[in-house]
Amino acid sequence: MTTATLIEGDGIGPEIAAATVKAIEACGGKITWERADAGAGAVTKHGDPLPQATIDSIKRNQLALKGPLATPSGGGYRSVNVTLRQTFDLYANVRPVTTIAGVPSRYTNVDLVIVRENTEDLYAGVEHYVDPRRTAAESIAIITKFGSERVIMYAFDYARKHGRKKVTLVHKANILKMTNGLFLDCGREMAKRYPDIQFEDMIVDATAMKLVVAPEKFDVIVTMNLFGDILSDLTAGLVGGLGVAPAANIGDGGCAMFEAVHGTAPDIAGRGIANPTGLMLSAAMLLDHVDQRDVAERLRRGIRAALASADTRTGDLGGRANTAQYTDAVIAAAR
Ligand code: NAI
């Protein structure tokens, strides 16, 4: 039995977390869940978006499944997601994007993985107002050799381990010559250590266009935090949308946190219609991570089968099922 911290999260979080836990149990997963609070719900309950008990639970288990957390725009508390990634040094955000048979989308042949640096760059949110009247603000994008090398190495190792052929490093080094230039230099150096993996670099704006025109040309993409955030939503759109996109956050110390790419979906929260696939596929990555591969495969089989029919797919994918009906279909097909 493996113990994992479960953060249900805000908005649709509790609905998709319940569906995911039910599906894992039905597939024979041997996971004991230690429930912990974070996000807006934790502010209401404990007056703190990231209570110490939650940090302690993740520290103890080194493993977490996390629902989406609401982050106020503009003012309010700092993103708990960013804090969690930095607290546990979860430097590699791994987001596989694969066409799923039956799920309506514009493409039939997408199979790529985005490895996003998770702790540095503009996304770290190091910023301040320049003057007391707040008429100008400044953001600092820090890129380090250490941070760049380890995530690029992770991408190359991932490519090797998963039989992938090419790593594309995405940057804007033509304009951001120092920060992005450093990231690119680290990539060129690292590529020499992996002669068996093809390496190319691409400017981020051209990448956005090419991903839409010919996504099948990409294999593993490695990029910095903000570009990775944006491009991974774009790539989710290539295979049916945010509802089906999973992610893993991996740290050097062995700590790993799994979460869907999407947010709290406040527009549909509490209605029982959310699509739990993103979190279920993230949970399948968690099961792989703890060597319960047979359970993960059973869960993926159930998901593929349930997504294949409009009767059992959820509404965001053009289907007619609600969260509970979809979950039951996953479980029935997995068994
Ligand atoms: P969102 O991903 O929550 O929603 C965007 C659109 O996709 C909405 O129309 C929503 O209904 C739909 N959608 C998303 N997931 C879905 C699902 N599983 N099933 C069906 N439809 C789904 O993005 P938004 O609205 O920009 O953000 C809402 C909140 O979520 C914000 O507070 C934001 O900070 C937070 N957020 C948290 C993330 C995390 O915890 N990892 C990631 C992204 C956003």
Short mmCIF file of C-alpha atoms and ligand atoms in Angstrom, two decimals:
data_model
loop_
_atom_site.label_atom_id
_atom_site.label_comp_id
_atom_site.label_asym_id
_atom_site.label_seq_id
_atom_site.Cartn_x
_atom_site.Cartn_y
_atom_site.Cartn_z
CA MET A 1 0.00 0.00 0.00
CA THR A 2 1.29 3.46 -0.94
CA THR A 3 0.18 6.58 0.92
CA ALA A 4 -0.42 9.74 -1.11
CA THR A 5 -1.63 13.19 -0.15
CA LEU A 6 -4.92 14.07 -1.83
CA ILE A 7 -5.76 17.74 -2.29
CA GLU A 8 -9.24 17.91 -3.76
CA GLY A 9 -8.93 21.60 -4.58
CA ASP A 10 -11.49 24.26 -5.49
CA GLY A 11 -14.35 24.56 -7.98
CA ILE A 12 -14.82 21.24 -9.79
CA GLY A 13 -11.92 19.78 -7.77
CA PRO A 14 -13.98 17.78 -5.22
CA GLU A 15 -16.20 16.33 -8.00
CA ILE A 16 -13.34 15.13 -10.21
CA ALA A 17 -11.27 13.98 -7.21
CA ALA A 18 -14.15 11.78 -5.98
CA ALA A 19 -14.56 10.30 -9.47
CA THR A 20 -10.83 9.63 -9.75
CA VAL A 21 -10.51 7.98 -6.33
CA LYS A 22 -13.51 5.78 -7.13
CA ALA A 23 -12.03 4.72 -10.48
CA ILE A 24 -8.61 3.95 -8.99
CA GLU A 25 -10.17 1.80 -6.26
CA ALA A 26 -12.27 -0.07 -8.82
CA CYS A 27 -9.15 -0.74 -10.90
CA GLY A 28 -7.44 -2.32 -7.87
CA GLY A 29 -5.14 0.58 -6.98
CA LYS A 30 -3.35 0.16 -3.67
CA ILE A 31 -3.28 3.77 -2.51
CA THR A 32 -4.20 5.14 0.90
CA TRP A 33 -5.25 8.76 0.57
CA GLU A 34 -4.28 11.32 3.19
CA ARG A 35 -6.62 14.25 2.58
CA ALA A 36 -5.26 17.78 2.91
CA ASP A 37 -6.58 21.27 2.14
CA ALA A 38 -5.20 24.03 -0.09
CA GLY A 39 -6.47 26.96 -2.13
CA ALA A 40 -9.58 29.09 -1.60
CA GLY A 41 -11.27 26.31 0.39
CA ALA A 42 -8.35 26.25 2.81
CA VAL A 43 -8.60 30.03 3.29
CA THR A 44 -12.24 29.64 4.36
CA LYS A 45 -11.51 26.65 6.60
CA HIS A 46 -8.09 27.49 8.07
CA GLY A 47 -7.45 31.13 7.11
CA ASP A 48 -4.44 29.99 5.06
CA PRO A 49 -4.33 28.91 1.37
CA LEU A 50 -1.52 26.47 2.14
CA PRO A 51 -1.76 25.20 5.75
CA GLN A 52 1.38 23.74 7.35
CA ALA A 53 -0.45 20.40 7.79
CA THR A 54 -0.71 20.13 3.99
CA ILE A 55 3.00 20.85 3.51
CA ASP A 56 3.82 18.28 6.23
CA SER A 57 1.62 15.66 4.57
CA ILE A 58 3.37 16.06 1.19
CA LYS A 59 6.77 16.07 2.92
CA ARG A 60 5.90 12.80 4.63
CA ASN A 61 4.46 11.03 1.60
CA GLN A 62 6.58 12.58 -1.19
CA LEU A 63 3.59 11.90 -3.39
CA ALA A 64 0.43 13.92 -4.08
CA LEU A 65 -2.60 14.04 -6.33
CA LYS A 66 -3.94 17.56 -6.56
CA GLY A 67 -7.16 19.06 -7.88
CA PRO A 68 -7.16 22.61 -9.29
CA LEU A 69 -6.69 25.56 -6.94
CA ALA A 70 -8.22 29.00 -7.42
CA THR A 71 -5.71 31.83 -7.68
CA PRO A 72 -7.09 35.36 -7.40
CA SER A 73 -6.02 37.57 -10.33
CA GLY A 74 -4.35 40.88 -9.52
CA GLY A 75 -4.29 41.12 -5.70
CA GLY A 76 -4.90 38.44 -3.05
CA TYR A 77 -2.61 35.59 -2.04
CA ARG A 78 0.24 34.25 -4.14
CA SER A 79 -0.47 31.21 -6.32
CA VAL A 80 -0.45 28.08 -4.14
CA ASN A 81 0.53 26.05 -7.22
CA VAL A 82 3.68 28.13 -7.67
CA THR A 83 4.45 27.92 -3.93
CA LEU A 84 4.00 24.12 -3.91
CA ARG A 85 6.25 23.69 -6.96
CA GLN A 86 8.93 25.84 -5.34
CA THR A 87 8.59 24.38 -1.82
CA PHE A 88 9.12 20.84 -3.09
CA ASP A 89 11.45 21.89 -5.92
CA LEU A 90 9.18 20.20 -8.47
CA TYR A 91 11.25 21.48 -11.35
CA ALA A 92 9.95 19.36 -14.24
CA ASN A 93 6.35 19.69 -15.34
CA VAL A 94 5.60 16.83 -17.71
CA ARG A 95 2.52 17.14 -19.91
CA PRO A 96 1.85 14.34 -22.42
CA VAL A 97 -0.56 15.25 -25.23
CA THR A 98 -1.92 12.38 -27.29
CA THR A 99 -4.86 12.05 -29.66
CA ILE A 100 -7.55 9.88 -28.06
CA ALA A 101 -9.71 7.86 -30.43
CA GLY A 102 -13.30 9.08 -30.43
CA VAL A 103 -12.62 12.44 -28.77
CA PRO A 104 -13.63 15.16 -31.23
CA SER A 105 -10.63 17.25 -32.30
CA ARG A 106 -9.09 18.72 -35.46
CA TYR A 107 -6.20 16.23 -35.52
CA THR A 108 -5.84 12.48 -35.49
CA ASN A 109 -2.10 12.10 -35.07
CA VAL A 110 -0.82 14.14 -32.13
CA ASP A 111 1.65 12.42 -29.81
CA LEU A 112 3.98 14.81 -28.03
CA VAL A 113 5.17 15.67 -24.54
CA ILE A 114 5.86 19.11 -23.13
CA VAL A 115 8.51 19.30 -20.41
CA ARG A 116 8.13 22.70 -18.81
CA GLU A 117 10.60 24.24 -16.37
CA ASN A 118 8.54 24.79 -13.26
CA THR A 119 10.39 26.98 -10.78
CA GLU A 120 12.01 29.97 -12.57
CA ASP A 121 11.26 32.54 -15.30
CA LEU A 122 8.58 35.25 -15.29
CA TYR A 123 6.11 32.71 -13.94
CA ALA A 124 7.86 32.72 -10.55
CA GLY A 125 6.01 36.03 -10.05
CA VAL A 126 8.95 38.09 -8.77
CA GLU A 127 7.58 41.58 -9.39
CA HIS A 128 6.94 44.95 -7.82
CA TYR A 129 5.49 48.37 -8.48
CA VAL A 130 8.12 50.88 -9.53
CA ASP A 131 6.48 53.92 -7.93
CA PRO A 132 4.20 54.47 -4.93
CA ARG A 133 1.32 55.54 -7.17
CA ARG A 134 1.50 52.20 -8.97
CA THR A 135 1.68 53.63 -12.46
CA ALA A 136 4.43 51.20 -13.53
CA ALA A 137 5.32 47.64 -12.56
CA GLU A 138 8.31 45.44 -13.18
CA SER A 139 8.69 41.65 -13.38
CA ILE A 140 11.95 39.78 -13.07
CA ALA A 141 12.58 36.64 -15.12
CA ILE A 142 15.39 34.68 -13.53
CA ILE A 143 16.89 31.86 -15.55
CA THR A 144 19.83 29.91 -14.10
CA LYS A 145 22.28 27.45 -15.62
CA PHE A 146 21.44 25.01 -12.82
CA GLY A 147 17.69 25.28 -13.40
CA SER A 148 18.03 25.07 -17.16
CA GLU A 149 20.44 22.13 -17.24
CA ARG A 150 18.41 19.92 -14.94
CA VAL A 151 15.11 20.35 -16.80
CA ILE A 152 16.75 19.93 -20.20
CA MET A 153 18.51 16.80 -18.95
CA TYR A 154 15.17 15.54 -17.67
CA ALA A 155 13.69 16.06 -21.16
CA PHE A 156 16.51 14.14 -22.86
CA ASP A 157 16.35 11.32 -20.29
CA TYR A 158 12.58 11.20 -20.71
CA ALA A 159 13.01 10.93 -24.48
CA ARG A 160 15.45 8.05 -24.10
CA LYS A 161 13.36 6.21 -21.51
CA HIS A 162 10.17 6.49 -23.57
CA GLY A 163 11.68 5.65 -26.96
CA ARG A 164 11.20 9.15 -28.34
CA LYS A 165 13.45 10.48 -31.07
CA LYS A 166 13.62 14.27 -30.88
CA VAL A 167 13.84 17.12 -28.37
CA THR A 168 12.75 20.60 -29.50
CA LEU A 169 13.91 23.44 -27.24
CA VAL A 170 11.52 26.40 -27.41
CA HIS A 171 12.78 29.93 -26.59
CA LYS A 172 12.81 33.60 -27.59
CA ALA A 173 16.60 34.03 -27.53
CA ASN A 174 16.56 36.39 -30.52
CA ILE A 175 15.03 39.06 -28.27
CA LEU A 176 15.75 37.86 -24.71
CA LYS A 177 19.39 37.21 -25.44
CA MET A 178 20.58 36.67 -21.87
CA THR A 179 17.81 34.74 -20.11
CA ASN A 180 16.56 32.75 -23.09
CA GLY A 181 20.05 32.73 -24.59
CA LEU A 182 21.33 30.97 -21.47
CA PHE A 183 18.56 28.38 -21.68
CA LEU A 184 19.37 27.78 -25.35
CA ASP A 185 23.13 27.49 -24.70
CA CYS A 186 22.44 24.90 -21.98
CA GLY A 187 20.31 22.95 -24.46
CA ARG A 188 22.97 22.97 -27.17
CA GLU A 189 25.58 21.75 -24.68
CA MET A 190 23.29 19.07 -23.24
CA ALA A 191 22.42 17.78 -26.70
CA LYS A 192 26.06 16.73 -27.19
CA ARG A 193 25.62 14.18 -24.39
CA TYR A 194 22.66 12.57 -26.19
CA PRO A 195 23.84 11.79 -29.73
CA ASP A 196 21.04 9.22 -30.08
CA ILE A 197 18.35 11.93 -29.69
CA GLN A 198 17.81 14.53 -32.42
CA PHE A 199 17.91 18.11 -31.15
CA GLU A 200 16.47 21.31 -32.60
CA ASP A 201 15.59 24.73 -31.25
CA MET A 202 12.64 26.86 -32.25
CA ILE A 203 11.44 30.38 -31.46
CA VAL A 204 8.24 30.35 -29.43
CA ASP A 205 6.04 32.33 -31.85
CA ALA A 206 7.01 30.08 -34.75
CA THR A 207 6.41 27.07 -32.49
CA ALA A 208 2.85 28.23 -31.76
CA MET A 209 2.15 28.40 -35.48
CA LYS A 210 3.82 25.07 -36.31
CA LEU A 211 2.00 23.30 -33.50
CA VAL A 212 -1.28 24.28 -35.12
CA VAL A 213 -0.22 23.54 -38.70
CA ALA A 214 1.73 20.30 -38.18
CA PRO A 215 1.64 19.02 -34.58
CA GLU A 216 2.80 15.57 -35.70
CA LYS A 217 6.28 17.04 -36.32
CA PHE A 218 6.85 17.41 -32.57
CA ASP A 219 8.03 14.76 -30.14
CA VAL A 220 9.43 16.11 -26.84
CA ILE A 221 9.31 19.89 -26.30
CA VAL A 222 11.38 21.44 -23.51
CA THR A 223 10.81 25.06 -22.60
CA MET A 224 10.75 27.67 -19.87
CA ASN A 225 7.97 28.19 -17.38
CA LEU A 226 5.73 30.82 -19.03
CA PHE A 227 6.02 29.49 -22.61
CA GLY A 228 5.36 26.00 -21.26
CA ASP A 229 2.23 27.21 -19.47
CA ILE A 230 0.81 28.74 -22.64
CA LEU A 231 1.89 26.10 -25.14
CA SER A 232 0.54 23.26 -23.03
CA ASP A 233 -2.96 24.74 -23.09
CA LEU A 234 -2.57 25.15 -26.85
CA THR A 235 -1.54 21.52 -27.24
CA ALA A 236 -4.40 20.37 -25.00
CA GLY A 237 -6.64 22.05 -27.57
CA LEU A 238 -5.13 19.88 -30.31
CA VAL A 239 -6.49 16.70 -28.72
CA GLY A 240 -9.92 17.74 -27.47
CA GLY A 241 -9.37 20.39 -24.82
CA LEU A 242 -8.37 20.97 -21.22
CA GLY A 243 -10.67 18.24 -19.92
CA VAL A 244 -8.34 15.47 -21.13
CA ALA A 245 -4.89 16.90 -20.34
CA PRO A 246 -2.80 15.35 -17.52
CA ALA A 247 0.42 16.55 -15.86
CA ALA A 248 3.13 15.45 -13.48
CA ASN A 249 5.37 17.71 -11.40
CA ILE A 250 8.62 15.93 -10.64
CA GLY A 251 11.35 16.95 -8.20
CA ASP A 252 14.95 15.89 -7.72
CA GLY A 253 14.38 14.69 -4.18
CA GLY A 254 11.89 12.05 -5.34
CA CYS A 255 8.80 14.14 -4.56
CA ALA A 256 6.12 14.04 -7.24
CA MET A 257 2.77 15.80 -7.55
CA PHE A 258 0.19 14.93 -10.19
CA GLU A 259 -2.57 17.25 -11.38
CA ALA A 260 -4.78 17.98 -14.38
CA VAL A 261 -3.70 20.89 -16.59
CA HIS A 262 -7.04 22.70 -16.29
CA GLY A 263 -8.22 25.06 -13.57
CA THR A 264 -11.21 25.13 -11.21
CA ALA A 265 -13.77 25.68 -14.01
CA PRO A 266 -15.95 27.95 -11.83
CA ASP A 267 -18.53 28.22 -14.64
CA ILE A 268 -19.53 24.56 -14.22
CA ALA A 269 -18.55 23.82 -10.59
CA GLY A 270 -21.07 21.97 -8.44
CA ARG A 271 -23.23 20.84 -11.36
CA GLY A 272 -21.90 17.29 -11.64
CA ILE A 273 -20.93 17.69 -15.29
CA ALA A 274 -17.14 18.21 -15.08
CA ASN A 275 -14.87 15.95 -17.06
CA PRO A 276 -12.57 14.03 -14.66
CA THR A 277 -10.35 12.60 -17.45
CA GLY A 278 -7.45 15.05 -16.94
CA LEU A 279 -7.20 14.12 -13.26
CA MET A 280 -7.74 10.40 -13.96
CA LEU A 281 -4.92 10.40 -16.55
CA SER A 282 -2.74 12.29 -14.05
CA ALA A 283 -3.57 9.59 -11.51
CA ALA A 284 -2.52 6.96 -14.07
CA MET A 285 0.86 8.75 -14.25
CA LEU A 286 1.00 8.60 -10.43
CA LEU A 287 0.29 4.86 -10.55
CA ASP A 288 3.12 4.39 -13.09
CA HIS A 289 5.38 6.42 -10.81
CA VAL A 290 4.74 4.06 -7.86
CA ASP A 291 5.06 0.97 -10.05
CA GLN A 292 1.37 0.05 -10.08
CA ARG A 293 1.56 -0.12 -13.88
CA ASP A 294 -1.08 -2.78 -14.31
CA VAL A 295 -3.59 -0.63 -12.41
CA ALA A 296 -2.60 2.41 -14.49
CA GLU A 297 -3.09 0.47 -17.72
CA ARG A 298 -6.51 -0.80 -16.58
CA LEU A 299 -7.54 2.76 -15.76
CA ARG A 300 -6.32 4.04 -19.16
CA ARG A 301 -8.18 1.23 -20.91
CA GLY A 302 -11.40 2.20 -19.12
CA ILE A 303 -10.89 5.87 -19.99
CA ARG A 304 -10.25 5.11 -23.69
CA ALA A 305 -13.38 2.98 -23.88
CA ALA A 306 -15.59 5.52 -22.10
CA LEU A 307 -14.32 8.36 -24.30
CA ALA A 308 -15.03 6.41 -27.47
CA SER A 309 -18.81 6.90 -27.28
CA ALA A 310 -20.83 10.13 -27.09
CA ASP A 311 -23.20 8.31 -24.70
CA THR A 312 -20.48 8.01 -22.08
CA ARG A 313 -18.38 11.12 -22.82
CA THR A 314 -18.97 14.36 -20.87
CA GLY A 315 -20.51 17.50 -22.40
CA ASP A 316 -17.22 19.40 -22.92
CA LEU A 317 -16.31 16.65 -25.43
CA GLY A 318 -19.68 16.74 -27.16
CA GLY A 319 -21.01 13.81 -25.12
CA ARG A 320 -24.22 13.20 -23.19
CA ALA A 321 -22.91 11.85 -19.87
CA ASN A 322 -22.43 13.61 -16.56
CA THR A 323 -19.41 13.05 -14.27
CA ALA A 324 -20.96 10.08 -12.47
CA GLN A 325 -22.16 8.32 -15.65
CA TYR A 326 -18.76 8.78 -17.30
CA THR A 327 -16.98 7.44 -14.19
CA ASP A 328 -19.22 4.38 -14.11
CA ALA A 329 -18.46 3.76 -17.81
CA VAL A 330 -14.72 4.00 -17.13
CA ILE A 331 -15.03 1.49 -14.30
CA ALA A 332 -17.23 -0.90 -16.29
CA ALA A 333 -14.75 -0.93 -19.22
CA ALA A 334 -11.69 -1.21 -16.98
CA ARG A 335 -12.88 -4.35 -15.22
P1 NAI B 1 -10.20 26.67 -16.37
O1 NAI B 1 -9.25 25.63 -16.87
O2 NAI B 1 -10.70 26.49 -14.99
O3 NAI B 1 -11.46 26.77 -17.36
C1 NAI B 1 -11.35 27.11 -18.73
C2 NAI B 1 -12.58 26.56 -19.48
O4 NAI B 1 -12.43 25.13 -19.61
C3 NAI B 1 -13.90 26.77 -18.74
O5 NAI B 1 -14.91 27.01 -19.67
C4 NAI B 1 -14.14 25.45 -18.02
O6 NAI B 1 -15.50 25.14 -17.82
C5 NAI B 1 -13.52 24.45 -19.01
N1 NAI B 1 -12.97 23.27 -18.28
C6 NAI B 1 -11.81 23.23 -17.62
N2 NAI B 1 -11.65 22.02 -17.07
C7 NAI B 1 -12.74 21.31 -17.38
C8 NAI B 1 -13.17 19.98 -17.07
N3 NAI B 1 -12.42 19.14 -16.34
N4 NAI B 1 -14.35 19.56 -17.55
C9 NAI B 1 -15.11 20.38 -18.31
N5 NAI B 1 -14.77 21.64 -18.64
C10 NAI B 1 -13.59 22.10 -18.17
O7 NAI B 1 -9.42 28.08 -16.49
P2 NAI B 1 -9.78 29.52 -15.91
O8 NAI B 1 -11.26 29.75 -15.98
O9 NAI B 1 -8.87 30.43 -16.60
O10 NAI B 1 -9.33 29.48 -14.39
C11 NAI B 1 -10.21 29.31 -13.30
C12 NAI B 1 -9.40 29.24 -12.00
O11 NAI B 1 -8.53 28.08 -12.03
C13 NAI B 1 -8.48 30.45 -11.75
O12 NAI B 1 -8.57 30.78 -10.37
C14 NAI B 1 -7.10 29.93 -12.09
O13 NAI B 1 -6.09 30.59 -11.37
C15 NAI B 1 -7.21 28.46 -11.66
N6 NAI B 1 -6.27 27.56 -12.33
C16 NAI B 1 -5.68 26.60 -11.54
C17 NAI B 1 -4.84 25.67 -12.11
C18 NAI B 1 -4.25 24.63 -11.20
O14 NAI B 1 -4.59 24.54 -10.05
N7 NAI B 1 -3.36 23.78 -11.71
C19 NAI B 1 -4.51 25.68 -13.54
C20 NAI B 1 -5.23 26.71 -14.30
C21 NAI B 1 -6.07 27.63 -13.69
#
